[in-house]
């Protein structure tokens, strides 16, 4: 790696202490060491410095979680020169920079940032290695949740959003091999039908994604939440700490709320409809409280689908689609972590890469 010589060259006298404190905090949990006032460093970041910062966080997490590259290697070459941390770094920065094509991003790195990646492999091998590292990225994503202390929150917010594979009129002639996974669905917020998948997502009260599952487009939100809680229960991922989950009108129903409470020990708090009298909840004040929580996850989904292009996919296989989605979620959490280190508002993902 050729990042070590680059960091000191970027530290100037003006703001030197703030920049050094930021670098010293990379890879460490968010705590009392964060600045009191927002630190304005992102405006001065070049692409080289963004690559440097992301690599430091990724490599630190990779070594803590897996120790060495042998963990994910099946070939005789246990220590490739182009490391797994570099592969993941390039994937995450590509998402933050808004690149939709891995081919275009690989060419950009090869042309302009080869000094940082002297052992860069060819594009085909890069994509193949990234696919094998999807589990590593997911564990790094969860490690970032630990660094951001999201497990201390006792409340979650749930929602879903569609991922469109192709336009409805092109489904019959589409060559994308998702016929056994994708299906037709309806997005109530957009009031339109789509063909593809649904991503069911749980966030904390700041909008940081904690867990997610993918389903065919026709699956109802209530089933998606049940799948989410089942996965979280199996993984023992924060579920014992939960008190309640806020949801929109798609999660309403006394029977559903009772079943979630019975099987998972979690209170589901939806915005009640006029005919749902059995919920026995105050209407106006309650809906106002839930509505404020709803705005958080709606903003999170808006940023996620807008800045990271998560509402559609160019993948040609289900494994490629899943790899892309994992890299987007990991990049999203990484951006939120960096914002916290700078005492900046979370969800400002687009400002990470100028």
C-alpha positions as YAML, in Angstrom:
chain: A
units: angstrom
residues:
- id: 1
  name: UNK
  ca: [0.00, 0.00, 0.00]
- id: 2
  name: UNK
  ca: [1.26, 3.46, -0.86]
- id: 3
  name: UNK
  ca: [-0.88, 5.60, 1.44]
- id: 4
  name: UNK
  ca: [1.64, 6.20, 4.22]
- id: 5
  name: UNK
  ca: [3.62, 8.86, 2.34]
- id: 6
  name: UNK
  ca: [0.48, 10.66, 1.32]
- id: 7
  name: UNK
  ca: [-1.04, 11.47, 4.72]
- id: 8
  name: UNK
  ca: [1.69, 13.79, 6.10]
- id: 9
  name: UNK
  ca: [1.78, 15.71, 2.82]
- id: 10
  name: UNK
  ca: [-1.88, 16.62, 3.24]
- id: 11
  name: UNK
  ca: [-1.55, 17.96, 6.79]
- id: 12
  name: UNK
  ca: [-1.02, 21.71, 6.64]
- id: 13
  name: UNK
  ca: [-0.50, 24.13, 9.50]
- id: 14
  name: UNK
  ca: [-4.00, 25.55, 9.29]
- id: 15
  name: UNK
  ca: [-6.34, 23.01, 10.84]
- id: 16
  name: UNK
  ca: [-3.44, 20.64, 11.47]
- id: 17
  name: UNK
  ca: [-4.61, 19.65, 14.96]
- id: 18
  name: UNK
  ca: [-8.16, 18.94, 13.81]
- id: 19
  name: UNK
  ca: [-6.92, 16.85, 10.90]
- id: 20
  name: UNK
  ca: [-4.52, 14.87, 13.09]
- id: 21
  name: UNK
  ca: [-7.26, 14.23, 15.65]
- id: 22
  name: UNK
  ca: [-9.52, 13.00, 12.88]
- id: 23
  name: UNK
  ca: [-6.91, 10.57, 11.54]
- id: 24
  name: UNK
  ca: [-6.14, 9.36, 15.05]
- id: 25
  name: UNK
  ca: [-9.84, 8.62, 15.58]
- id: 26
  name: UNK
  ca: [-10.24, 6.49, 12.45]
- id: 27
  name: UNK
  ca: [-11.21, 2.93, 13.30]
- id: 28
  name: UNK
  ca: [-12.09, 3.80, 16.91]
- id: 29
  name: UNK
  ca: [-15.56, 3.87, 18.50]
- id: 30
  name: UNK
  ca: [-17.44, 7.15, 18.62]
- id: 31
  name: UNK
  ca: [-16.95, 8.53, 22.14]
- id: 32
  name: UNK
  ca: [-16.02, 11.51, 24.20]
- id: 33
  name: UNK
  ca: [-13.12, 12.31, 21.88]
- id: 34
  name: UNK
  ca: [-15.32, 13.66, 19.08]
- id: 35
  name: UNK
  ca: [-15.16, 17.44, 18.54]
- id: 36
  name: UNK
  ca: [-17.73, 19.67, 20.21]
- id: 37
  name: UNK
  ca: [-18.28, 21.73, 17.06]
- id: 38
  name: UNK
  ca: [-18.55, 20.40, 13.49]
- id: 39
  name: UNK
  ca: [-15.16, 20.10, 11.80]
- id: 40
  name: UNK
  ca: [-15.10, 21.31, 8.20]
- id: 41
  name: UNK
  ca: [-12.65, 18.94, 6.55]
- id: 42
  name: UNK
  ca: [-14.72, 17.26, 3.85]
- id: 43
  name: UNK
  ca: [-14.63, 20.31, 1.59]
- id: 44
  name: UNK
  ca: [-10.84, 20.00, 1.30]
- id: 45
  name: UNK
  ca: [-10.72, 16.25, 0.68]
- id: 46
  name: UNK
  ca: [-9.34, 15.14, -2.65]
- id: 47
  name: UNK
  ca: [-10.11, 11.72, -4.08]
- id: 48
  name: UNK
  ca: [-6.66, 10.55, -2.93]
- id: 49
  name: UNK
  ca: [-7.44, 11.51, 0.64]
- id: 50
  name: UNK
  ca: [-10.87, 9.88, 0.53]
- id: 51
  name: UNK
  ca: [-9.23, 6.66, -0.68]
- id: 52
  name: UNK
  ca: [-6.70, 6.98, 2.13]
- id: 53
  name: UNK
  ca: [-9.34, 7.50, 4.82]
- id: 54
  name: UNK
  ca: [-11.55, 4.65, 3.64]
- id: 55
  name: UNK
  ca: [-8.57, 2.31, 3.39]
- id: 56
  name: UNK
  ca: [-7.49, 3.06, 6.97]
- id: 57
  name: UNK
  ca: [-10.96, 2.25, 8.33]
- id: 58
  name: UNK
  ca: [-11.45, -0.84, 6.16]
- id: 59
  name: UNK
  ca: [-7.99, -2.29, 6.77]
- id: 60
  name: UNK
  ca: [-8.27, -1.75, 10.52]
- id: 61
  name: UNK
  ca: [-11.67, -3.48, 10.63]
- id: 62
  name: UNK
  ca: [-10.50, -6.30, 8.34]
- id: 63
  name: UNK
  ca: [-7.49, -7.10, 10.52]
- id: 64
  name: UNK
  ca: [-9.55, -7.00, 13.71]
- id: 65
  name: UNK
  ca: [-12.27, -9.25, 12.30]
- id: 66
  name: UNK
  ca: [-10.29, -11.74, 10.22]
- id: 67
  name: UNK
  ca: [-6.62, -11.44, 11.12]
- id: 68
  name: UNK
  ca: [-5.17, -12.29, 7.72]
- id: 69
  name: UNK
  ca: [-6.26, -12.74, 4.12]
- id: 70
  name: UNK
  ca: [-6.20, -16.52, 4.49]
- id: 71
  name: UNK
  ca: [-9.69, -16.29, 5.99]
- id: 72
  name: UNK
  ca: [-11.29, -15.78, 2.57]
- id: 73
  name: UNK
  ca: [-8.73, -17.44, 0.32]
- id: 74
  name: UNK
  ca: [-9.16, -20.81, -1.38]
- id: 75
  name: UNK
  ca: [-6.28, -20.49, -3.83]
- id: 76
  name: UNK
  ca: [-2.63, -21.31, -2.95]
- id: 77
  name: UNK
  ca: [-1.85, -17.58, -2.91]
- id: 78
  name: UNK
  ca: [-2.72, -16.72, 0.70]
- id: 79
  name: UNK
  ca: [-1.26, -13.21, 0.60]
- id: 80
  name: UNK
  ca: [-2.02, -11.50, -2.74]
- id: 81
  name: UNK
  ca: [-0.18, -8.23, -3.33]
- id: 82
  name: UNK
  ca: [-3.45, -6.48, -4.16]
- id: 83
  name: UNK
  ca: [-5.03, -7.00, -0.76]
- id: 84
  name: UNK
  ca: [-8.63, -7.67, 0.21]
- id: 85
  name: UNK
  ca: [-8.71, -4.33, 2.03]
- id: 86
  name: UNK
  ca: [-7.80, -2.57, -1.22]
- id: 87
  name: UNK
  ca: [-10.55, -4.41, -3.11]
- id: 88
  name: UNK
  ca: [-13.16, -3.40, -0.53]
- id: 89
  name: UNK
  ca: [-11.82, 0.16, -0.38]
- id: 90
  name: UNK
  ca: [-12.25, 0.65, -4.12]
- id: 91
  name: UNK
  ca: [-15.76, -0.82, -4.00]
- id: 92
  name: UNK
  ca: [-16.88, 1.49, -1.19]
- id: 93
  name: UNK
  ca: [-15.38, 4.65, -2.68]
- id: 94
  name: UNK
  ca: [-17.01, 3.80, -6.02]
- id: 95
  name: UNK
  ca: [-20.38, 3.77, -4.26]
- id: 96
  name: UNK
  ca: [-19.70, 7.04, -2.44]
- id: 97
  name: UNK
  ca: [-18.56, 8.67, -5.69]
- id: 98
  name: UNK
  ca: [-21.75, 7.59, -7.47]
- id: 99
  name: UNK
  ca: [-20.18, 5.27, -10.05]
- id: 100
  name: UNK
  ca: [-22.74, 2.92, -11.60]
- id: 101
  name: UNK
  ca: [-20.20, 1.04, -13.73]
- id: 102
  name: UNK
  ca: [-17.37, -0.95, -12.17]
- id: 103
  name: UNK
  ca: [-15.69, -0.94, -15.58]
- id: 104
  name: UNK
  ca: [-15.60, 2.88, -15.66]
- id: 105
  name: UNK
  ca: [-14.42, 3.07, -12.04]
- id: 106
  name: UNK
  ca: [-11.64, 0.52, -12.60]
- id: 107
  name: UNK
  ca: [-10.43, 2.51, -15.62]
- id: 108
  name: UNK
  ca: [-10.48, 5.70, -13.55]
- id: 109
  name: UNK
  ca: [-8.39, 4.15, -10.78]
- id: 110
  name: UNK
  ca: [-5.99, 2.60, -13.27]
- id: 111
  name: UNK
  ca: [-5.50, 5.92, -15.04]
- id: 112
  name: UNK
  ca: [-5.39, 8.43, -12.15]
- id: 113
  name: UNK
  ca: [-4.73, 6.61, -8.86]
- id: 114
  name: UNK
  ca: [-2.29, 3.88, -9.79]
- id: 115
  name: UNK
  ca: [0.28, 5.39, -7.42]
- id: 116
  name: UNK
  ca: [-2.00, 4.42, -4.53]
- id: 117
  name: UNK
  ca: [-2.74, 0.98, -5.98]
- id: 118
  name: UNK
  ca: [0.46, -0.17, -7.72]
- id: 119
  name: UNK
  ca: [-0.63, -3.83, -7.61]
- id: 120
  name: UNK
  ca: [-4.12, -3.23, -9.00]
- id: 121
  name: UNK
  ca: [-5.44, -6.39, -10.66]
- id: 122
  name: UNK
  ca: [-7.39, -6.50, -13.90]
- id: 123
  name: UNK
  ca: [-11.08, -5.65, -13.90]
- id: 124
  name: UNK
  ca: [-12.39, -9.21, -14.26]
- id: 125
  name: UNK
  ca: [-10.36, -10.46, -11.32]
- id: 126
  name: UNK
  ca: [-11.36, -7.40, -9.27]
- id: 127
  name: UNK
  ca: [-15.08, -8.12, -9.77]
- id: 128
  name: UNK
  ca: [-14.58, -11.81, -9.02]
- id: 129
  name: UNK
  ca: [-12.68, -11.10, -5.80]
- id: 130
  name: UNK
  ca: [-15.22, -8.51, -4.70]
- id: 131
  name: UNK
  ca: [-18.01, -11.05, -5.07]
- id: 132
  name: UNK
  ca: [-16.14, -13.45, -2.80]
- id: 133
  name: UNK
  ca: [-15.66, -10.67, -0.24]
- id: 134
  name: UNK
  ca: [-19.35, -9.81, 0.14]
- id: 135
  name: UNK
  ca: [-19.47, -11.62, 3.51]
- id: 136
  name: UNK
  ca: [-16.42, -9.65, 4.65]
- id: 137
  name: UNK
  ca: [-18.09, -6.38, 3.65]
- id: 138
  name: UNK
  ca: [-21.24, -7.31, 5.56]
- id: 139
  name: UNK
  ca: [-19.24, -8.02, 8.72]
- id: 140
  name: UNK
  ca: [-17.37, -4.74, 8.29]
- id: 141
  name: UNK
  ca: [-20.75, -3.03, 7.98]
- id: 142
  name: UNK
  ca: [-21.82, -4.56, 11.29]
- id: 143
  name: UNK
  ca: [-18.48, -3.57, 12.84]
- id: 144
  name: UNK
  ca: [-19.19, 0.03, 11.83]
- id: 145
  name: UNK
  ca: [-22.49, -0.22, 13.73]
- id: 146
  name: UNK
  ca: [-20.49, -1.14, 16.81]
- id: 147
  name: UNK
  ca: [-18.17, 1.83, 16.26]
- id: 148
  name: UNK
  ca: [-21.21, 4.13, 16.01]
- id: 149
  name: UNK
  ca: [-22.79, 2.71, 19.21]
- id: 150
  name: UNK
  ca: [-26.13, 2.07, 17.51]
- id: 151
  name: UNK
  ca: [-26.75, -0.93, 19.79]
- id: 152
  name: UNK
  ca: [-27.36, 1.52, 22.65]
- id: 153
  name: UNK
  ca: [-30.61, 2.65, 21.06]
- id: 154
  name: UNK
  ca: [-33.77, 0.91, 22.29]
- id: 155
  name: UNK
  ca: [-36.02, 1.98, 19.42]
- id: 156
  name: UNK
  ca: [-35.98, 1.06, 15.73]
- id: 157
  name: UNK
  ca: [-37.81, 2.27, 12.62]
- id: 158
  name: UNK
  ca: [-38.83, -0.03, 9.76]
- id: 159
  name: UNK
  ca: [-39.71, 0.61, 6.13]
- id: 160
  name: UNK
  ca: [-39.16, -0.87, 2.67]
- id: 161
  name: UNK
  ca: [-38.30, 0.39, -0.79]
- id: 162
  name: UNK
  ca: [-38.43, -1.18, -4.26]
- id: 163
  name: UNK
  ca: [-35.43, -2.06, -6.41]
- id: 164
  name: UNK
  ca: [-36.41, -1.99, -10.06]
- id: 165
  name: UNK
  ca: [-34.74, -4.41, -12.44]
- id: 166
  name: UNK
  ca: [-36.25, -3.06, -15.63]
- id: 167
  name: UNK
  ca: [-39.27, -1.07, -16.79]
- id: 168
  name: UNK
  ca: [-42.60, -2.88, -16.72]
- id: 169
  name: UNK
  ca: [-42.91, -2.76, -20.51]
- id: 170
  name: UNK
  ca: [-39.54, -4.46, -20.97]
- id: 171
  name: UNK
  ca: [-40.06, -7.40, -18.61]
- id: 172
  name: UNK
  ca: [-41.16, -9.87, -21.29]
- id: 173
  name: UNK
  ca: [-38.11, -9.16, -23.45]
- id: 174
  name: UNK
  ca: [-35.57, -8.71, -20.66]
- id: 175
  name: UNK
  ca: [-32.56, -11.05, -20.64]
- id: 176
  name: UNK
  ca: [-31.71, -10.51, -16.97]
- id: 177
  name: UNK
  ca: [-31.88, -13.91, -15.22]
- id: 178
  name: UNK
  ca: [-33.99, -12.97, -12.20]
- id: 179
  name: UNK
  ca: [-37.17, -14.81, -13.10]
- id: 180
  name: UNK
  ca: [-36.91, -17.11, -10.06]
- id: 181
  name: UNK
  ca: [-36.22, -14.26, -7.61]
- id: 182
  name: UNK
  ca: [-37.88, -11.04, -8.76]
- id: 183
  name: UNK
  ca: [-41.61, -10.44, -9.09]
- id: 184
  name: UNK
  ca: [-44.18, -7.73, -9.71]
- id: 185
  name: UNK
  ca: [-44.92, -5.46, -6.78]
- id: 186
  name: UNK
  ca: [-46.63, -2.22, -5.86]
- id: 187
  name: UNK
  ca: [-45.00, 0.80, -4.21]
- id: 188
  name: UNK
  ca: [-47.66, 2.72, -2.28]
- id: 189
  name: UNK
  ca: [-45.53, 5.82, -1.71]
- id: 190
  name: UNK
  ca: [-44.93, 6.23, -5.46]
- id: 191
  name: UNK
  ca: [-48.33, 4.82, -6.40]
- id: 192
  name: UNK
  ca: [-46.85, 2.67, -9.12]
- id: 193
  name: UNK
  ca: [-46.18, -0.95, -9.95]
- id: 194
  name: UNK
  ca: [-42.66, -2.25, -10.49]
- id: 195
  name: UNK
  ca: [-40.79, -5.41, -11.37]
- id: 196
  name: UNK
  ca: [-37.91, -6.37, -9.11]
- id: 197
  name: UNK
  ca: [-37.20, -6.74, -5.43]
- id: 198
  name: UNK
  ca: [-38.13, -5.17, -2.12]
- id: 199
  name: UNK
  ca: [-35.53, -4.21, 0.45]
- id: 200
  name: UNK
  ca: [-36.93, -4.26, 3.99]
- id: 201
  name: UNK
  ca: [-34.76, -2.12, 6.25]
- id: 202
  name: UNK
  ca: [-34.56, -1.36, 9.98]
- id: 203
  name: UNK
  ca: [-32.75, 1.78, 11.14]
- id: 204
  name: UNK
  ca: [-32.05, 3.45, 14.45]
- id: 205
  name: UNK
  ca: [-33.67, 6.78, 15.36]
- id: 206
  name: UNK
  ca: [-30.97, 8.67, 13.42]
- id: 207
  name: UNK
  ca: [-31.66, 6.80, 10.18]
- id: 208
  name: UNK
  ca: [-28.58, 4.55, 10.23]
- id: 209
  name: UNK
  ca: [-29.40, 1.15, 8.64]
- id: 210
  name: UNK
  ca: [-28.99, -1.69, 11.11]
- id: 211
  name: UNK
  ca: [-30.44, -4.74, 9.36]
- id: 212
  name: UNK
  ca: [-32.08, -5.53, 6.04]
- id: 213
  name: UNK
  ca: [-33.50, -8.40, 4.01]
- id: 214
  name: UNK
  ca: [-34.35, -8.73, 0.33]
- id: 215
  name: UNK
  ca: [-37.58, -10.26, -0.92]
- id: 216
  name: UNK
  ca: [-39.44, -10.52, -4.24]
- id: 217
  name: UNK
  ca: [-41.40, -7.40, -5.08]
- id: 218
  name: UNK
  ca: [-44.82, -8.82, -4.19]
- id: 219
  name: UNK
  ca: [-44.00, -9.63, -0.53]
- id: 220
  name: UNK
  ca: [-46.00, -7.53, 1.93]
- id: 221
  name: UNK
  ca: [-44.24, -5.25, 4.41]
- id: 222
  name: UNK
  ca: [-45.51, -7.24, 7.40]
- id: 223
  name: UNK
  ca: [-43.87, -10.42, 6.11]
- id: 224
  name: UNK
  ca: [-40.69, -8.49, 5.41]
- id: 225
  name: UNK
  ca: [-40.57, -7.29, 9.02]
- id: 226
  name: UNK
  ca: [-41.13, -10.84, 10.26]
- id: 227
  name: UNK
  ca: [-38.22, -12.03, 8.10]
- id: 228
  name: UNK
  ca: [-36.07, -9.20, 9.48]
- id: 229
  name: UNK
  ca: [-36.84, -10.01, 13.10]
- id: 230
  name: UNK
  ca: [-36.27, -13.70, 12.46]
- id: 231
  name: UNK
  ca: [-32.83, -13.01, 11.02]
- id: 232
  name: UNK
  ca: [-31.97, -10.64, 13.85]
- id: 233
  name: UNK
  ca: [-33.16, -13.22, 16.37]
- id: 234
  name: UNK
  ca: [-31.01, -15.97, 14.82]
- id: 235
  name: UNK
  ca: [-27.97, -13.71, 14.69]
- id: 236
  name: UNK
  ca: [-28.72, -12.30, 18.16]
- id: 237
  name: UNK
  ca: [-28.20, -8.90, 16.56]
- id: 238
  name: UNK
  ca: [-29.44, -6.24, 18.99]
- id: 239
  name: UNK
  ca: [-32.86, -7.91, 19.32]
- id: 240
  name: UNK
  ca: [-32.63, -8.43, 23.12]
- id: 241
  name: UNK
  ca: [-32.13, -4.66, 23.48]
- id: 242
  name: UNK
  ca: [-35.25, -3.66, 21.55]
- id: 243
  name: UNK
  ca: [-38.32, -2.12, 23.11]
- id: 244
  name: UNK
  ca: [-40.34, -1.06, 20.08]
- id: 245
  name: UNK
  ca: [-40.29, -0.62, 16.32]
- id: 246
  name: UNK
  ca: [-42.02, 2.25, 14.56]
- id: 247
  name: UNK
  ca: [-43.68, 1.57, 11.22]
- id: 248
  name: UNK
  ca: [-46.04, 3.21, 8.75]
- id: 249
  name: UNK
  ca: [-49.58, 2.19, 7.84]
- id: 250
  name: UNK
  ca: [-48.30, -0.89, 6.05]
- id: 251
  name: UNK
  ca: [-47.58, -2.46, 9.45]
- id: 252
  name: UNK
  ca: [-50.96, -1.72, 11.06]
- id: 253
  name: UNK
  ca: [-53.16, -4.42, 12.57]
- id: 254
  name: UNK
  ca: [-53.86, -5.65, 16.10]
- id: 255
  name: UNK
  ca: [-53.31, -9.30, 15.18]
- id: 256
  name: UNK
  ca: [-49.97, -8.59, 13.54]
- id: 257
  name: UNK
  ca: [-48.80, -6.48, 16.50]
- id: 258
  name: UNK
  ca: [-49.84, -9.24, 18.88]
- id: 259
  name: UNK
  ca: [-47.96, -11.92, 16.92]
- id: 260
  name: UNK
  ca: [-44.78, -9.82, 16.75]
- id: 261
  name: UNK
  ca: [-44.96, -9.25, 20.50]
- id: 262
  name: UNK
  ca: [-45.61, -12.95, 21.16]
- id: 263
  name: UNK
  ca: [-42.89, -14.43, 18.94]
- id: 264
  name: UNK
  ca: [-40.16, -11.79, 19.19]
- id: 265
  name: UNK
  ca: [-40.96, -9.78, 22.32]
- id: 266
  name: UNK
  ca: [-41.00, -6.54, 20.32]
- id: 267
  name: UNK
  ca: [-43.67, -3.85, 20.30]
- id: 268
  name: UNK
  ca: [-44.69, -2.76, 16.81]
- id: 269
  name: UNK
  ca: [-46.03, 0.80, 16.86]
- id: 270
  name: UNK
  ca: [-47.77, 1.67, 13.58]
- id: 271
  name: UNK
  ca: [-49.73, 4.74, 12.60]
- id: 272
  name: UNK
  ca: [-53.27, 3.58, 13.29]
- id: 273
  name: UNK
  ca: [-56.08, 3.84, 10.77]
- id: 274
  name: UNK
  ca: [-59.55, 5.04, 11.68]
- id: 275
  name: UNK
  ca: [-61.02, 1.54, 11.60]
- id: 276
  name: UNK
  ca: [-58.27, 0.02, 13.77]
- id: 277
  name: UNK
  ca: [-59.94, 0.62, 17.13]
- id: 278
  name: UNK
  ca: [-58.42, -2.43, 18.83]
- id: 279
  name: UNK
  ca: [-54.96, -0.84, 19.00]
- id: 280
  name: UNK
  ca: [-56.18, 1.29, 21.92]
- id: 281
  name: UNK
  ca: [-53.69, 4.06, 21.18]
- id: 282
  name: UNK
  ca: [-54.17, 7.85, 21.24]
- id: 283
  name: UNK
  ca: [-54.55, 9.00, 17.65]
- id: 284
  name: UNK
  ca: [-53.30, 12.54, 17.09]
- id: 285
  name: UNK
  ca: [-50.40, 12.77, 19.56]
- id: 286
  name: UNK
  ca: [-49.39, 9.18, 18.89]
- id: 287
  name: UNK
  ca: [-49.43, 9.61, 15.12]
- id: 288
  name: UNK
  ca: [-47.43, 12.81, 15.44]
- id: 289
  name: UNK
  ca: [-44.78, 10.96, 17.46]
- id: 290
  name: UNK
  ca: [-44.62, 8.09, 15.00]
- id: 291
  name: UNK
  ca: [-44.69, 10.50, 12.08]
- id: 292
  name: UNK
  ca: [-41.51, 12.20, 13.27]
- id: 293
  name: UNK
  ca: [-39.82, 8.80, 13.44]
- id: 294
  name: UNK
  ca: [-41.14, 7.99, 9.98]
- id: 295
  name: UNK
  ca: [-39.51, 11.08, 8.49]
- id: 296
  name: UNK
  ca: [-36.13, 9.80, 9.66]
- id: 297
  name: UNK
  ca: [-36.23, 6.52, 7.77]
- id: 298
  name: UNK
  ca: [-37.86, 8.18, 4.76]
- id: 299
  name: UNK
  ca: [-34.91, 10.57, 4.62]
- id: 300
  name: UNK
  ca: [-32.51, 7.66, 5.05]
- id: 301
  name: UNK
  ca: [-34.11, 5.75, 2.17]
- id: 302
  name: UNK
  ca: [-34.18, 8.89, 0.02]
- id: 303
  name: UNK
  ca: [-30.45, 9.45, 0.54]
- id: 304
  name: UNK
  ca: [-29.66, 5.75, 0.11]
- id: 305
  name: UNK
  ca: [-31.57, 5.40, -3.15]
- id: 306
  name: UNK
  ca: [-30.52, 8.82, -4.44]
- id: 307
  name: UNK
  ca: [-26.85, 9.23, -3.57]
- id: 308
  name: UNK
  ca: [-25.99, 5.52, -3.78]
- id: 309
  name: UNK
  ca: [-28.32, 4.57, -6.66]
- id: 310
  name: UNK
  ca: [-29.91, 1.75, -4.66]
- id: 311
  name: UNK
  ca: [-33.34, 1.93, -6.31]
- id: 312
  name: UNK
  ca: [-32.17, 0.10, -9.44]
- id: 313
  name: UNK
  ca: [-29.51, -2.37, -10.44]
- id: 314
  name: UNK
  ca: [-27.37, -3.14, -13.48]
- id: 315
  name: UNK
  ca: [-26.34, -6.55, -12.15]
- id: 316
  name: UNK
  ca: [-26.81, -9.53, -14.43]
- id: 317
  name: UNK
  ca: [-26.93, -12.18, -11.71]
- id: 318
  name: UNK
  ca: [-28.44, -12.53, -8.27]
- id: 319
  name: UNK
  ca: [-24.97, -12.81, -6.71]
- id: 320
  name: UNK
  ca: [-23.91, -9.60, -8.45]
- id: 321
  name: UNK
  ca: [-27.05, -7.85, -7.22]
- id: 322
  name: UNK
  ca: [-26.43, -8.95, -3.62]
- id: 323
  name: UNK
  ca: [-22.76, -7.90, -3.79]
- id: 324
  name: UNK
  ca: [-23.77, -4.46, -5.05]
- id: 325
  name: UNK
  ca: [-26.36, -4.07, -2.31]
- id: 326
  name: UNK
  ca: [-23.96, -5.09, 0.45]
- id: 327
  name: UNK
  ca: [-21.34, -2.64, -0.82]
- id: 328
  name: UNK
  ca: [-23.93, 0.16, -0.87]
- id: 329
  name: UNK
  ca: [-25.07, -0.52, 2.70]
- id: 330
  name: UNK
  ca: [-21.46, -0.73, 3.89]
- id: 331
  name: UNK
  ca: [-20.54, 2.52, 2.13]
- id: 332
  name: UNK
  ca: [-23.62, 4.19, 3.64]
- id: 333
  name: UNK
  ca: [-22.63, 3.18, 7.17]
- id: 334
  name: UNK
  ca: [-19.03, 4.20, 6.54]
- id: 335
  name: UNK
  ca: [-20.12, 7.68, 5.44]
- id: 336
  name: UNK
  ca: [-22.27, 8.01, 8.56]
- id: 337
  name: UNK
  ca: [-19.33, 6.94, 10.72]
- id: 338
  name: UNK
  ca: [-17.05, 9.56, 9.15]
- id: 339
  name: UNK
  ca: [-19.72, 12.23, 9.65]
- id: 340
  name: UNK
  ca: [-19.92, 11.32, 13.33]
- id: 341
  name: UNK
  ca: [-16.14, 11.61, 13.70]
- id: 342
  name: UNK
  ca: [-16.39, 15.12, 12.26]
- id: 343
  name: UNK
  ca: [-19.43, 16.00, 14.43]
- id: 344
  name: UNK
  ca: [-21.36, 16.48, 11.20]
- id: 345
  name: UNK
  ca: [-25.01, 15.47, 10.70]
- id: 346
  name: UNK
  ca: [-25.42, 11.86, 9.63]
- id: 347
  name: UNK
  ca: [-26.96, 10.93, 6.27]
- id: 348
  name: UNK
  ca: [-24.89, 13.56, 4.44]
- id: 349
  name: UNK
  ca: [-23.39, 10.92, 2.19]
- id: 350
  name: UNK
  ca: [-22.93, 12.92, -0.99]
- id: 351
  name: UNK
  ca: [-20.53, 15.35, 0.72]
- id: 352
  name: UNK
  ca: [-17.93, 12.66, 1.46]
- id: 353
  name: UNK
  ca: [-16.60, 12.66, -2.10]
- id: 354
  name: UNK
  ca: [-16.34, 16.09, -3.72]
...
